[in-house]
Coordinates of C-alpha atoms and ligand atoms in Angstrom, one line a residue:
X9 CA -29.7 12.3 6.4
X10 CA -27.4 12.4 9.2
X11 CA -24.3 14.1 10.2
X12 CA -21.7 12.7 12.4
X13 CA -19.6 15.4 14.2
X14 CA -16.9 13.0 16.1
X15 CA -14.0 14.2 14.6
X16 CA -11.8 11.6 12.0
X17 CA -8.2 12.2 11.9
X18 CA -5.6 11.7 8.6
X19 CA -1.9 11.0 9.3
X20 CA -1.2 14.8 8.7
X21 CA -3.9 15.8 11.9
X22 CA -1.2 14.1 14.4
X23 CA 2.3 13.7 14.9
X24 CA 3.6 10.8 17.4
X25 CA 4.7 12.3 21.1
X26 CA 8.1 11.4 22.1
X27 CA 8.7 9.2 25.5
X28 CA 11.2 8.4 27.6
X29 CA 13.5 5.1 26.2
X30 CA 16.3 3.0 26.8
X31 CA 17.0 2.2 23.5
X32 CA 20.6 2.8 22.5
X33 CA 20.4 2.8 19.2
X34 CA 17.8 2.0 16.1
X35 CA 19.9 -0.9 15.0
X36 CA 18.2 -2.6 18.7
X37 CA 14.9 -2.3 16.9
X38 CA 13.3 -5.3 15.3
X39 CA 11.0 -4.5 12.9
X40 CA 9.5 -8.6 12.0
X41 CA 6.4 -9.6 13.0
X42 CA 4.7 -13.1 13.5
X43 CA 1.5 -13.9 13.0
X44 CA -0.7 -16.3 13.1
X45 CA -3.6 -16.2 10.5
X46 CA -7.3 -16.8 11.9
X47 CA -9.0 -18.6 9.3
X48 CA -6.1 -20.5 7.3
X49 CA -4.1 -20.3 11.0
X50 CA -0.9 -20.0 8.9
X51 CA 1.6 -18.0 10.4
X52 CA 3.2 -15.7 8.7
X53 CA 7.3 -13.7 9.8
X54 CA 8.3 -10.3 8.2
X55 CA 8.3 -6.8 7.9
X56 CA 4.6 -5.9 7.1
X57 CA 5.2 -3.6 4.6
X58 CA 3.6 -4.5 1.0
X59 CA 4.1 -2.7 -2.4
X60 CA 0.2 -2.5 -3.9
X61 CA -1.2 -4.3 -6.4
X62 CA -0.9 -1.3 -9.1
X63 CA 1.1 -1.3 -12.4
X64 CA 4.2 0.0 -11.8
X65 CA 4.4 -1.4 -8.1
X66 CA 3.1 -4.6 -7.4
X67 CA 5.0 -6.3 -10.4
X68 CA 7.3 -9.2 -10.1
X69 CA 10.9 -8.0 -10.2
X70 CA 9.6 -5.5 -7.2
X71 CA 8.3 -8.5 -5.4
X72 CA 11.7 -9.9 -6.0
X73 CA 13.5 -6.6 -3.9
X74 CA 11.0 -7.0 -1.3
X75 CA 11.4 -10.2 -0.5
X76 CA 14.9 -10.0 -0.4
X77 CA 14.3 -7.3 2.7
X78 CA 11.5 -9.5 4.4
X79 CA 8.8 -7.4 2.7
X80 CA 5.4 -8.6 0.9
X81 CA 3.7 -7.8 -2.8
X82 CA 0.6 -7.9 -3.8
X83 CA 1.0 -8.8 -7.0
X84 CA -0.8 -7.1 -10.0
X85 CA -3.6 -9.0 -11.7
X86 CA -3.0 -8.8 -14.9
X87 CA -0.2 -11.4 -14.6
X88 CA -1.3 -14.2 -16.1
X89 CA -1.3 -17.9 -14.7
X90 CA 1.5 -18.8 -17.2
X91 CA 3.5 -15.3 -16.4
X92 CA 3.2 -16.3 -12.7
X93 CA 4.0 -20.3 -12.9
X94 CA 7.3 -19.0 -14.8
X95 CA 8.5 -17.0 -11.9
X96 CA 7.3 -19.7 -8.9
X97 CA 11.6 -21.0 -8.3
X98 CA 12.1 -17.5 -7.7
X99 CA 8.9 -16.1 -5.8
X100 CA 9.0 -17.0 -2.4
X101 CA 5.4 -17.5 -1.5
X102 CA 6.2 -16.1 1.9
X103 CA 6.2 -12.5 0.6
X104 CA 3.8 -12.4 -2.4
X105 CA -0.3 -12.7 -2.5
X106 CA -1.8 -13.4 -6.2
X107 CA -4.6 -10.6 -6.8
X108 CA -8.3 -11.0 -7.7
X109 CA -11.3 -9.0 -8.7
X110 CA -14.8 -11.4 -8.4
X111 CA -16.0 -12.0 -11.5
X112 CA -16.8 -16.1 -12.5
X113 CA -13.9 -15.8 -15.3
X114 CA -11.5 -13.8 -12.1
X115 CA -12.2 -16.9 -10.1
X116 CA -11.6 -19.3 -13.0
X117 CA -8.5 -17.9 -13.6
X118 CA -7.5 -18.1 -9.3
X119 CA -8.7 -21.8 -9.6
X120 CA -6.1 -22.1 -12.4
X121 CA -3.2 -20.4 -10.7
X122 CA -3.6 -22.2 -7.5
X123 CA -4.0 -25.6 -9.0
X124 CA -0.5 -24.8 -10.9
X125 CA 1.0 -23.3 -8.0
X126 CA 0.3 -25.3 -5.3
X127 CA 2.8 -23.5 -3.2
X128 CA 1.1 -20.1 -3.5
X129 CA -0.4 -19.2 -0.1
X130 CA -1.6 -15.6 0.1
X131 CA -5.0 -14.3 -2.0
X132 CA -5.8 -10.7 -2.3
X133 CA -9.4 -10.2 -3.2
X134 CA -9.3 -7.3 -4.3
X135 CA -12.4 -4.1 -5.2
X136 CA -12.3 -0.3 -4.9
X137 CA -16.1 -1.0 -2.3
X138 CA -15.7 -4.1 -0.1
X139 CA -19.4 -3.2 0.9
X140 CA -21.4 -5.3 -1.9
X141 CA -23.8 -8.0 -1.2
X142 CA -21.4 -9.7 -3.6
X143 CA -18.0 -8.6 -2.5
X144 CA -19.2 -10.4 0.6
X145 CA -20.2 -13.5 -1.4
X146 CA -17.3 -14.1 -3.4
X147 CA -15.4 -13.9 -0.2
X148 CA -17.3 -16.6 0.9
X149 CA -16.8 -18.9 -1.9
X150 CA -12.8 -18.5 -1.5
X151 CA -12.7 -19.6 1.8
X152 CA -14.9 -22.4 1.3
X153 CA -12.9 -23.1 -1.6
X154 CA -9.4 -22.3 -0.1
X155 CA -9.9 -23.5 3.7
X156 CA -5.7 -22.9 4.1
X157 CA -4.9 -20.3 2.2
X158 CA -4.7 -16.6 3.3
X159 CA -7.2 -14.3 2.2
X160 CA -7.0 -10.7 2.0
X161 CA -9.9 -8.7 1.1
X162 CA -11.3 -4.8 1.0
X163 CA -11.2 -2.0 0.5
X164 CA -13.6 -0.9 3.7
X165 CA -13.0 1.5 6.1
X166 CA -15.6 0.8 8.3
X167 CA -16.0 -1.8 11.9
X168 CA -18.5 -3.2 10.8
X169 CA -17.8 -4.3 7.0
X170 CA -14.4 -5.0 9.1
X171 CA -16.1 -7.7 10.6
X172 CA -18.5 -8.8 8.4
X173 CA -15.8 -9.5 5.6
X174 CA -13.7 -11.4 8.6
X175 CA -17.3 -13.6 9.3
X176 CA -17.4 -14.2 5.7
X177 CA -13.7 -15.8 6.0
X178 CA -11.3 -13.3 5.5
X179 CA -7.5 -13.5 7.5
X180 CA -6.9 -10.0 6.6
X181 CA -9.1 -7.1 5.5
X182 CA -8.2 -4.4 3.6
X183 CA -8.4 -0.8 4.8
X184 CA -8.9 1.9 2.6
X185 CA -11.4 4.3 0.5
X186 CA -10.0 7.5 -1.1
X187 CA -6.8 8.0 0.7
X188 CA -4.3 7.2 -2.4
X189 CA -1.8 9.2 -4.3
X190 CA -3.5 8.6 -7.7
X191 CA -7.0 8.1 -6.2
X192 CA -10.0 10.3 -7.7
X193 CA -12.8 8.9 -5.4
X194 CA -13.4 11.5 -2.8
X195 CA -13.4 13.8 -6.2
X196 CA -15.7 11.8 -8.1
X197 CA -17.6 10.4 -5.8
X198 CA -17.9 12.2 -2.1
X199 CA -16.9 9.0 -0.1
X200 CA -14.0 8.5 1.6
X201 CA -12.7 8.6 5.3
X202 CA -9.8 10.2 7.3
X203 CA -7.2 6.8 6.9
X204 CA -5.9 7.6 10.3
X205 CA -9.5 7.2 12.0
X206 CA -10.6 4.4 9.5
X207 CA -7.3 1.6 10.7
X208 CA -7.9 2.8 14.5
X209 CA -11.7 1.6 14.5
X210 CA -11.0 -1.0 11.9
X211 CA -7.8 -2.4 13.6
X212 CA -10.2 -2.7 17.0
X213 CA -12.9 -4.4 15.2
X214 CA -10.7 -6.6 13.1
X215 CA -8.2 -7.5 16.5
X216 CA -11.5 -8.2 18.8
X217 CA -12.0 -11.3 16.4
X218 CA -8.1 -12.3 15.9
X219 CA -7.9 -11.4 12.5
X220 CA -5.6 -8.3 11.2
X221 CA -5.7 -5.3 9.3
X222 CA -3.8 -4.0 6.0
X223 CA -3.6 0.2 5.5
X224 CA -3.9 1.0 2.2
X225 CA -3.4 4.0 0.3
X226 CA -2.3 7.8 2.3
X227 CA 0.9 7.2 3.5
X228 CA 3.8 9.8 1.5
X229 CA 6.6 9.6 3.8
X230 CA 8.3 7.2 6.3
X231 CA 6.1 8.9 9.0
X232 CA 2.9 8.1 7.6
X233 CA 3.7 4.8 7.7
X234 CA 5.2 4.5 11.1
X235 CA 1.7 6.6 12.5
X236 CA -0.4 3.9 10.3
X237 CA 1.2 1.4 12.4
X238 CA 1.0 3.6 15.8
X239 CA -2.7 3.9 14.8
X240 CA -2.7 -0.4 14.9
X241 CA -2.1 -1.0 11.2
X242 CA -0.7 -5.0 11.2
X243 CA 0.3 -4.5 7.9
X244 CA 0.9 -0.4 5.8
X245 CA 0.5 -1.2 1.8
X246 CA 2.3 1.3 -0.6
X247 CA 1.4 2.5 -4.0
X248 CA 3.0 6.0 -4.7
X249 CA 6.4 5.6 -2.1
X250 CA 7.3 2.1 -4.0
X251 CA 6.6 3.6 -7.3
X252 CA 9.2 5.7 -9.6
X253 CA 11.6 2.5 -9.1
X254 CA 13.9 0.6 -12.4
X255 CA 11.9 -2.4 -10.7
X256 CA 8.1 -1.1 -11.9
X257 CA 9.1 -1.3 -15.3
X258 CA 7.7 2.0 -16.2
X259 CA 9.5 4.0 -19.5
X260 CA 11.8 6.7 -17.9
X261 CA 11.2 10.3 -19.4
X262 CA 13.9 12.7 -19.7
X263 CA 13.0 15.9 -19.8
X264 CA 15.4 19.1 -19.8
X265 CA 14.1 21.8 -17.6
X266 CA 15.1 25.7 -18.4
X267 CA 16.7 26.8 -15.2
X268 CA 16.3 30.6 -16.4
X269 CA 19.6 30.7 -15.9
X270 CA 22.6 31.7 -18.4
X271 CA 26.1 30.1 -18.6
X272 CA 28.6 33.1 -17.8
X273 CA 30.7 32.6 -20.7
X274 CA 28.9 31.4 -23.5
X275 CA 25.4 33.2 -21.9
X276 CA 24.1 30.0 -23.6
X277 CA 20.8 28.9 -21.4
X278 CA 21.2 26.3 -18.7
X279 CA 19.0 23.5 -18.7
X280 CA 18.5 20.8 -15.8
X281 CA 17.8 17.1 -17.0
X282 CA 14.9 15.9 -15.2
X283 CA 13.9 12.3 -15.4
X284 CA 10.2 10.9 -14.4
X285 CA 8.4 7.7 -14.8
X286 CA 4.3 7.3 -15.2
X287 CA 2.2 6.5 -12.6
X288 CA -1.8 6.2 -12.6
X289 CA -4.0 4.8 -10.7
X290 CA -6.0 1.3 -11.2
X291 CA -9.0 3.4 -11.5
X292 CA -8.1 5.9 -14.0
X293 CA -8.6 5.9 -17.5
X294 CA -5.2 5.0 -18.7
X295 CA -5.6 1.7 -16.7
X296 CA -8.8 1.0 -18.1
X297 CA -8.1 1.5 -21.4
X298 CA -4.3 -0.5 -21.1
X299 CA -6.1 -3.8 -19.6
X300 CA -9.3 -3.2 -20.8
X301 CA -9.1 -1.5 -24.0
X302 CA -11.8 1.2 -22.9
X303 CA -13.5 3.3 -20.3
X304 CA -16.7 1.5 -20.2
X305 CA -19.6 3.8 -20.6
X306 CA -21.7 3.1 -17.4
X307 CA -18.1 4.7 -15.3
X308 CA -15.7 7.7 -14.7
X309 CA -12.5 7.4 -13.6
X310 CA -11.6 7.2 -10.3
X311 CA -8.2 7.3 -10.4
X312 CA -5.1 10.0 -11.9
X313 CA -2.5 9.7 -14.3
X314 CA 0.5 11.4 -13.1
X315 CA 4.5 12.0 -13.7
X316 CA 6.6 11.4 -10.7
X317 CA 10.2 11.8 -10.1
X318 CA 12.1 8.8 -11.3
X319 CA 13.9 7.2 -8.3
X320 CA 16.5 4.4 -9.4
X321 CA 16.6 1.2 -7.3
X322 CA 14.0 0.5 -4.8
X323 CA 16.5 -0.6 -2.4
X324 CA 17.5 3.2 -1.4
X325 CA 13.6 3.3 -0.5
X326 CA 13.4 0.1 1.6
X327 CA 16.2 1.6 3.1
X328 CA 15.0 5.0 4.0
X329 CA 11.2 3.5 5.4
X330 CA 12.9 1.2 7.7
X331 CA 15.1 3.3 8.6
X332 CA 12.3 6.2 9.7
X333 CA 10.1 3.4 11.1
X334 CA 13.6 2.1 13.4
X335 CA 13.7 5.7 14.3
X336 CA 9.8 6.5 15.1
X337 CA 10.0 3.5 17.3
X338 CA 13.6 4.4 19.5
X339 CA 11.7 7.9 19.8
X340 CA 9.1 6.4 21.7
X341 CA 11.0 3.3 23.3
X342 CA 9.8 0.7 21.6
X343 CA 12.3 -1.9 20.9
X344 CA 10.1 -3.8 18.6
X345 CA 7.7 -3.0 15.6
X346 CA 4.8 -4.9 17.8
X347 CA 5.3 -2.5 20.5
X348 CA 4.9 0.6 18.7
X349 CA 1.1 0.9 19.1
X350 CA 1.1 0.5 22.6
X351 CA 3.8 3.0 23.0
X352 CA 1.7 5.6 20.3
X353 CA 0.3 8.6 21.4
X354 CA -1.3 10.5 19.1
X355 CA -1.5 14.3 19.4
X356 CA -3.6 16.5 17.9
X357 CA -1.8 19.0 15.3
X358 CA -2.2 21.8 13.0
X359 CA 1.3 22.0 11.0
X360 CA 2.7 18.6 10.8
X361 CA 6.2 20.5 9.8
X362 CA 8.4 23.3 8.6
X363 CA 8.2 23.6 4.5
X364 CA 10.3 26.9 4.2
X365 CA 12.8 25.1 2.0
X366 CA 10.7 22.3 0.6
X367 CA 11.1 23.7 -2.8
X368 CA 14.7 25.0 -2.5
X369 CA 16.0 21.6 -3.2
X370 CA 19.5 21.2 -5.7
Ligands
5GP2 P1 -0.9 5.3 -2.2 O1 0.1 4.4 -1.4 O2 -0.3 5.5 -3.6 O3 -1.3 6.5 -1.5 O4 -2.2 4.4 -2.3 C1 -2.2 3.1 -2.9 C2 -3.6 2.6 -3.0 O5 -4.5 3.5 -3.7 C3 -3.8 1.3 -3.7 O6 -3.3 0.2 -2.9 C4 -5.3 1.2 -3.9 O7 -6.0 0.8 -2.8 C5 -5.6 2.7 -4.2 N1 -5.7 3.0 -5.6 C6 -4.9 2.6 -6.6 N2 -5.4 3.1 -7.8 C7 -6.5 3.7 -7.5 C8 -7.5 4.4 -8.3 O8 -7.4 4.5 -9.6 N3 -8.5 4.9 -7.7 C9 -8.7 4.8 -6.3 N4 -9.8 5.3 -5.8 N5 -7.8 4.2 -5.5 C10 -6.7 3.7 -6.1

């Protein structure tokens, strides 16, 4: 046993400094990026933001919002090859990745869907421990299989799986264990580490050898996201902020909500319509039991079900992020989304803000 005492930061342990800027205005600040792949050495041009490969989020009609703002999807995968082929006129393969796990029938099934869609150009392989013997394997056999295509693979959240996941062909690795809004792991399990700390050393790892980094999983507000790309994030993936949308799919439940309050007149009681939508996580036992018909014996759930406000279109999201990530950037004078790393500098907090109000909301 060992015990490492450096100490790991989350995005609520910091809060960006402000600097000295000539921007005028947000509306200066360009949030594309280009890049340039290192295995496939496709390029790639947009705002690297990505909805996650959960139900409720990573679902077509959301990938069809996104990539009408410049953003990406990682598409469920439980789409089949058939529900995919339907939608290829309207997907543009610029802003969507087809999602994996790395069993023979999950590759049979990619081998299908690629041979279809010959215009599909982004693969997300995609398990909750990137460090298996395996993982590492079936990596292996998609790039040898797929020399152009990108590949995205995790979760890890360490330098070294970083790189040995790039060696084994990967573009982009995926960075991530126990950070998400429906994610049980660190509960279940005792693994995790501070998401902050885990894209600053896996962002240097992963850079060193020209490949890039995703974050997955932590980020709640518009903050989060702009520190996860401070921290060196190329691209900050979204589960819980892009979920609650008409575009997920998920039922909308009313509920009406006693206000303890009485009408003056009638002295009738006052309730408050409240409307929500289901979210869980692709770990949790709803998931398992929706695309698999059961919890297999052999494993718990690693993942919650929860209720979360309903939130209408997901435009009024896009929106709002870009908005806060323009902002975090014309704070520090950055002028584009590249430059906001090198203008980052982290410090070290103990109240990230004031929640006085928080719950005084109308
Ligand atoms: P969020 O943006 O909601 O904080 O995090 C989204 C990420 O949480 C996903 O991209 C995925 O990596 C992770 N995730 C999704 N479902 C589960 C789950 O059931 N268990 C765990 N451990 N992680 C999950």
């Amino acid at each position: 046993m060992r015990i490492e005492f450096d100490e790991k930061l989350d995005f609520s342990d910091v809060l960006i400094r402000p600097k000295r800027s000539t921007l005028a205005s947000r509306k200066e600040v360009d949030l594309q990026r280009e890049y340039t792949f290192k295995h496939s050495k496709q390029t790639w041009k947009g705002i690297p933001i990505m909805a996650a490969n959960m139900d409720g989020v990573g679902t077509i009609t959301l990938a069809k919002s996104l990539q009408e703002h410049g953003l990406f999807t990682c598409l469920v995968k439980s789409y089949s090859v058939q529900d995919i082929t339907k939608q290829s006129n309207v997907l543009n393969p610029e802003h969507f990745a087809v999602s994996t796990g790395t069993s023979k029938r999950d590759f049979e099934s990619l081998k299908e869907t690629l041979q279809l869609n010959p215009a599909i150009k982004f693969i997300c392989i995609d398990v909750a421990n990137g460090y298996s013997e395996h993982f590492g394997a079936f990596v292996q056999k998609v790039r040898e299989t797929y020399p152009s295509h990108v590949i995205i693979a995790g979760n890890v959240v360490t330098a070294d799986m970083t790189q040995e996941l790039i060696l084994r062909g990967a573009d982009i690795v995926k960075v991530g264990i126990g950070p998400g809004s429906v994610c049980t792991t660190r509960i279940q399990t005792g693994v995790g580490y501070p998401q902050l700390s885990a894209i600053i050393e896996c962002a240097d790892a992963a850079h060193g050898l020209g490949a890039h980094i995703i974050s997955d999983g932590g980020c709640t507000c518009p903050g989060d996201v702009a520190k996860a790309f401070g921290a060196g994030a190329d691209f900050v993936m979204l589960g819980g902020m892009f979920a609650g949308h008409d575009e997920g799919g998920g039922q909308v439940i009313t509920e009406y909500h006693n206000t303890h309050q009485r009408n003056q007149v009638t002295h009738e009681p006052i309730y408050k319509e409240l409307k929500f939508v289901e979210f869980y996580g692709m770990s949790s036992s709803t998931a398992m039991i929706k695309h698999h018909g059961e919890v297999a014996e052999y494993r718990s759930s690693e993942g919650r079900t929860v209720k979360i406000p309903y939130k209408g279109q997901v435009e009024t999201t896009i929106k709002d992020i870009l908005g806060g990530i323009r902002s975090t950037c014309t704070y520090v004078g950055a002028p584009t989304l590249k430059q906001l790393s090198k203008c980052t500098t982290f410090i070290r907090v103990h109240r990230q803000y004031n929640d006085v109000f928080v719950n005084s909301k109308h």
